[in-house]
CSV table of C-alpha atoms in Angstrom, one decimal:
chain,number,residue,atom,x,y,z
Y,1,SER,CA,0.2,-0.2,-0.1
Y,2,GLN,CA,1.3,3.4,-0.5
Y,3,GLN,CA,-0.6,4.6,2.5
Y,4,GLY,CA,1.3,5.7,5.2
Y,5,GLU,CA,0.2,4.4,8.9
Y,6,GLU,CA,-0.9,6.4,12.4
Y,7,ASP,CA,-1.4,5.4,15.6
Y,8,PRO,CA,-3.1,4.7,17.3
Y,9,GLN,CA,-5.9,3.9,15.4
Y,10,ALA,CA,-8.6,4.9,17.8
Y,11,LEU,CA,-7.8,7.5,20.9
Y,12,SER,CA,-9.9,8.1,24.1
Y,13,ILE,CA,-8.7,10.7,26.8
Y,14,GLN,CA,-11.2,12.9,29.3
Y,15,GLU,CA,-11.1,16.3,28.6
Y,16,GLY,CA,-8.1,18.3,29.1
Y,17,GLU,CA,-5.8,15.8,28.5
Y,18,ASN,CA,-3.3,16.0,25.9
Y,19,ALA,CA,-4.0,14.1,22.7
Y,20,THR,CA,-0.6,12.8,20.4
Y,21,MET,CA,-1.0,11.0,17.6
Y,22,ASN,CA,1.8,9.3,15.4
Y,23,CYS,CA,2.2,9.1,11.4
Y,24,SER,CA,4.5,7.4,9.4
Y,25,TYR,CA,5.4,7.5,6.0
Y,26,LYS,CA,7.4,5.9,3.1
Y,27,THR,CA,8.9,8.1,1.0
Y,28,SER,CA,10.7,11.5,0.9
Y,29,ILE,CA,8.4,14.2,0.8
Y,30,ASN,CA,8.4,18.0,0.0
Y,31,ASN,CA,6.0,18.8,2.9
Y,32,LEU,CA,3.2,16.9,5.6
Y,33,GLN,CA,-0.4,17.8,6.2
Y,34,TRP,CA,-2.8,17.1,9.0
Y,35,TYR,CA,-6.4,17.1,8.5
Y,36,ARG,CA,-9.4,16.9,10.9
Y,37,GLN,CA,-12.5,15.0,9.7
Y,38,ASN,CA,-15.9,15.4,11.5
Y,39,SER,CA,-18.3,12.5,10.9
Y,40,GLY,CA,-17.3,11.9,7.6
Y,41,ARG,CA,-17.8,15.6,6.5
Y,42,GLY,CA,-15.0,17.3,4.6
Y,43,LEU,CA,-11.4,17.7,5.7
Y,44,VAL,CA,-10.3,20.8,7.8
Y,45,HIS,CA,-6.7,21.9,7.3
Y,46,LEU,CA,-5.0,22.2,10.5
Y,47,ILE,CA,-1.3,22.3,9.8
Y,48,LEU,CA,1.7,22.0,7.0
Y,49,ILE,CA,4.9,21.5,7.7
Y,50,ARG,CA,7.8,21.4,5.2
Y,51,SER,CA,10.7,18.9,4.9
Y,52,ASN,CA,12.9,21.4,6.0
Y,53,GLU,CA,11.2,21.9,9.1
Y,54,ARG,CA,11.3,20.2,12.6
Y,55,GLU,CA,8.3,22.1,14.5
Y,56,LYS,CA,5.4,24.1,13.9
Y,57,HIS,CA,2.7,25.6,16.0
Y,58,SER,CA,-0.7,26.7,15.5
Y,59,GLY,CA,-3.0,27.2,18.5
Y,60,ARG,CA,-3.4,24.2,21.1
Y,61,LEU,CA,-2.0,22.0,17.8
Y,62,ARG,CA,2.0,21.1,17.6
Y,63,VAL,CA,3.2,19.1,14.8
Y,64,THR,CA,6.9,17.5,15.0
Y,65,LEU,CA,8.5,16.1,11.9
Y,66,ASP,CA,11.5,13.8,11.8
Y,67,THR,CA,12.7,13.1,8.1
Y,68,SER,CA,14.9,10.7,9.2
Y,69,LYS,CA,12.2,8.3,10.6
Y,70,LYS,CA,9.8,9.2,8.3
Y,71,SER,CA,7.7,10.0,11.0
Y,72,SER,CA,5.2,12.9,12.3
Y,73,SER,CA,3.4,13.7,15.2
Y,74,LEU,CA,0.4,15.8,16.1
Y,75,LEU,CA,0.0,17.1,19.3
Y,76,ILE,CA,-3.5,18.6,20.9
Y,77,THR,CA,-3.0,20.4,24.2
Y,78,ALA,CA,-5.6,21.0,26.8
Y,79,SER,CA,-8.4,18.8,24.5
Y,80,ARG,CA,-12.0,19.8,24.1
Y,81,ALA,CA,-15.3,17.6,23.6
Y,82,ALA,CA,-15.3,20.0,20.2
Y,83,ASP,CA,-11.9,18.1,19.3
Y,84,THR,CA,-13.5,14.8,18.6
Y,85,ALA,CA,-13.1,13.7,15.3
Y,86,SER,CA,-10.5,11.8,12.9
Y,87,TYR,CA,-7.3,12.8,12.3
Y,88,PHE,CA,-5.6,12.0,9.3
Y,89,CYS,CA,-1.8,12.8,8.1
Y,90,ALA,CA,-1.0,13.2,3.9
Y,91,THR,CA,2.3,13.5,2.6
Y,92,ALA,CA,3.1,15.4,-0.9
Y,93,ALA,CA,5.8,13.9,-2.5
Y,94,GLN,CA,8.8,16.5,-3.7
Y,95,GLY,CA,7.4,18.5,-7.1
Y,96,ALA,CA,3.8,16.8,-6.4
Y,97,GLN,CA,0.9,18.5,-4.8
Y,98,LYS,CA,-1.4,15.1,-4.6
Y,99,LEU,CA,-1.4,13.7,-1.3
Y,100,VAL,CA,-1.2,10.1,0.1
Y,101,PHE,CA,-3.0,10.1,3.5
Y,102,GLY,CA,-2.6,7.9,6.6
Y,103,GLN,CA,-4.9,5.3,7.5
Y,104,GLY,CA,-6.6,8.3,10.2
Y,105,THR,CA,-6.8,8.1,14.4
Y,106,ARG,CA,-10.0,8.4,15.6
Y,107,LEU,CA,-10.2,10.9,18.7
Y,108,THR,CA,-12.7,10.5,21.6
Y,109,ILE,CA,-12.6,13.3,23.9
Y,110,ASN,CA,-14.9,12.2,27.2
Y,111,PRO,CA,-16.3,14.8,29.4
H,1,SER,CA,-7.0,29.5,1.6
H,2,ALA,CA,-9.4,28.0,-0.8
H,3,VAL,CA,-13.2,27.6,-0.6
H,4,ILE,CA,-14.4,24.9,-2.3
H,5,SER,CA,-18.0,24.2,-3.1
H,6,GLN,CA,-19.1,20.7,-4.0
H,7,LYS,CA,-22.3,19.4,-5.0
H,8,PRO,CA,-24.2,17.6,-4.6
H,9,SER,CA,-23.1,17.1,-1.0
H,10,ARG,CA,-25.3,13.9,-0.4
H,11,ASP,CA,-27.6,11.2,-2.8
H,12,ILE,CA,-28.9,7.8,-3.0
H,13,CYS,CA,-28.5,6.4,-6.5
H,14,GLN,CA,-30.1,3.0,-7.8
H,15,ARG,CA,-27.4,0.8,-9.3
H,16,GLY,CA,-26.7,0.8,-12.8
H,17,THR,CA,-27.2,4.9,-12.8
H,18,SER,CA,-24.2,7.2,-13.0
H,19,LEU,CA,-23.7,10.5,-10.8
H,20,THR,CA,-22.1,13.6,-11.8
H,21,ILE,CA,-20.6,15.4,-8.8
H,22,GLN,CA,-19.0,19.0,-9.1
H,23,CYS,CA,-16.8,21.4,-8.1
H,24,GLN,CA,-16.3,25.0,-8.0
H,25,VAL,CA,-13.0,26.3,-6.9
H,26,ASP,CA,-12.9,30.5,-5.6
H,27,SER,CA,-9.8,31.0,-7.5
H,28,GLN,CA,-8.1,29.5,-10.7
H,29,VAL,CA,-5.7,26.5,-10.1
H,30,THR,CA,-3.8,24.5,-12.6
H,31,MET,CA,-4.7,20.9,-10.8
H,32,MET,CA,-7.9,19.8,-9.2
H,33,PHE,CA,-7.9,16.5,-7.4
H,34,TRP,CA,-10.5,14.0,-6.8
H,35,TYR,CA,-10.5,11.3,-3.6
H,36,ARG,CA,-12.8,8.7,-2.6
H,37,GLN,CA,-13.6,7.3,1.0
H,38,GLN,CA,-14.9,4.8,1.3
H,39,PRO,CA,-16.9,3.7,4.5
H,40,GLY,CA,-14.6,3.7,7.7
H,41,GLN,CA,-11.3,3.8,5.6
H,42,SER,CA,-9.0,6.8,4.8
H,43,LEU,CA,-8.8,8.3,1.3
H,44,THR,CA,-7.6,7.5,-1.8
H,45,LEU,CA,-6.7,9.7,-4.8
H,46,ILE,CA,-8.8,8.8,-7.9
H,47,ALA,CA,-7.6,11.2,-10.5
H,48,THR,CA,-5.8,14.6,-11.2
H,49,ALA,CA,-7.3,16.8,-13.1
H,50,ASN,CA,-5.6,19.5,-15.6
H,51,GLN,CA,-7.6,22.1,-17.6
H,52,GLY,CA,-7.0,21.5,-20.9
H,53,SER,CA,-6.1,17.9,-21.2
H,54,GLU,CA,-7.1,14.7,-19.9
H,55,ALA,CA,-7.0,13.7,-16.7
H,56,THR,CA,-4.2,11.8,-15.2
H,57,TYR,CA,-5.9,8.4,-13.2
H,58,GLU,CA,-4.0,6.6,-10.3
H,59,SER,CA,-4.0,2.7,-10.3
H,60,GLY,CA,-7.0,0.8,-10.1
H,61,PHE,CA,-9.1,3.9,-11.4
H,62,VAL,CA,-10.2,4.0,-15.3
H,63,ILE,CA,-11.8,7.0,-17.2
H,64,ASP,CA,-14.5,4.6,-18.2
H,65,LYS,CA,-15.4,4.1,-15.0
H,66,PHE,CA,-14.6,7.7,-13.7
H,67,PRO,CA,-14.9,10.2,-16.0
H,68,ILE,CA,-13.5,13.7,-15.3
H,69,SER,CA,-14.2,17.0,-17.2
H,70,ARG,CA,-12.3,20.3,-16.5
H,71,PRO,CA,-13.7,23.3,-18.8
H,72,ASN,CA,-11.7,26.2,-16.9
H,73,LEU,CA,-9.4,26.9,-14.2
H,74,THR,CA,-12.3,27.0,-11.3
H,75,PHE,CA,-14.5,23.8,-12.0
H,76,SER,CA,-14.2,20.1,-12.3
H,77,THR,CA,-16.7,17.4,-12.5
H,78,LEU,CA,-16.1,13.5,-11.6
H,79,THR,CA,-19.1,11.1,-12.8
H,80,VAL,CA,-19.6,7.8,-11.1
H,81,SER,CA,-20.4,5.8,-13.6
H,82,ASN,CA,-22.5,2.3,-13.7
H,83,MET,CA,-22.9,2.6,-10.1
H,84,SER,CA,-23.0,-0.3,-7.8
H,85,PRO,CA,-23.0,-0.8,-4.4
H,86,GLU,CA,-19.4,-0.9,-3.8
H,87,ASP,CA,-19.4,2.5,-5.2
H,88,SER,CA,-20.9,4.1,-2.1
H,89,SER,CA,-18.3,6.4,-0.4
H,90,ILE,CA,-17.4,10.0,0.4
H,91,TYR,CA,-16.1,11.7,-3.2
H,92,LEU,CA,-13.9,15.1,-2.5
H,93,CYS,CA,-12.5,17.4,-4.6
H,94,SER,CA,-9.2,19.2,-3.4
H,95,VAL,CA,-6.9,21.9,-4.6
H,96,ALA,CA,-3.5,22.9,-3.7
H,97,VAL,CA,-2.8,26.7,-3.3
H,98,GLY,CA,-0.3,29.0,-2.0
H,99,PRO,CA,3.4,29.2,-1.9
H,100,ARG,CA,3.4,26.4,0.7
H,101,ASP,CA,0.9,24.4,-1.4
H,102,GLU,CA,-2.0,23.7,1.6
H,103,ALA,CA,-4.4,21.4,0.0
H,104,PHE,CA,-8.0,22.3,1.0
H,105,PHE,CA,-11.0,20.0,0.6
H,106,GLY,CA,-14.7,20.6,-0.6
H,107,GLN,CA,-17.3,19.4,2.1
H,108,GLY,CA,-17.1,16.1,0.0
H,109,THR,CA,-20.1,14.1,-1.6
H,110,ARG,CA,-21.7,10.9,0.4
H,111,LEU,CA,-22.9,8.7,-2.4
H,112,THR,CA,-25.0,5.8,-1.4
H,113,VAL,CA,-25.9,3.1,-4.1
H,114,VAL,CA,-28.8,0.8,-3.4
C-alpha cells in the first residue's frame, strides 16, 4: 500500500488531557499536512510542515517532523469535547501536489 | 486558503445509474484532485484533473468508470458511472494553493448506491 500508517487507530482521553497522534510514511516528501474530519464530512486543514522544518505550532496544536525516521506527530493540548474527530496525516512528494493519506486516528474526548 | 463548493452534498442512487459531482473553486488553480473515501477508510486519490488535458488516473481507477471534465481553471466534474453498491463512498475534490501548496477540500459528496 502507498498509504502511511497512523497510530493509534483510536484514542480516547478525558477532556483537558493532551492527545498525541503519530504518522509514518514511506517516501521522501515535500511536505506533510494534518487534517481533521468530523463525522465523515469534509476535511479541515490544520497545519502544514515542510520537509526542512522540524516543528510547527498553531494554537493548541503542535506538529513535529523527523524526516530521518519518516515520521510526524500531532499534539493537541488541553483537549476539548469539540476536538472529537478523525485526524489524518497526508504527504506530498517532492514536486507533487497530490497527497498520500495515512489511515487516520479516531480521537474521542470524554467530558 | 481556498473555498471549494461541492455538490451534491449527498445522494442515494440506483445501481446501474451514473452521478455527476461538481466542484467549484473560488480561485484559478492548475490542478484539481478527486479522492474517494470508502466507509471507515482513509482517502485514496482517484485522479488529477488538469485544465486543457485529459485527467491522470491512479492505479485501480479508469476513465470509463470515473470520467472527469475540467472545462476551466475553477471548475471540475467527476462522474461515477454504472454504479454498484461498492461505489458507496464519500467523494471529495481538493486543490493546493499558496506558496506552501496547502491542500484544501470540499465538503464531500456522500454517495449511497442501492
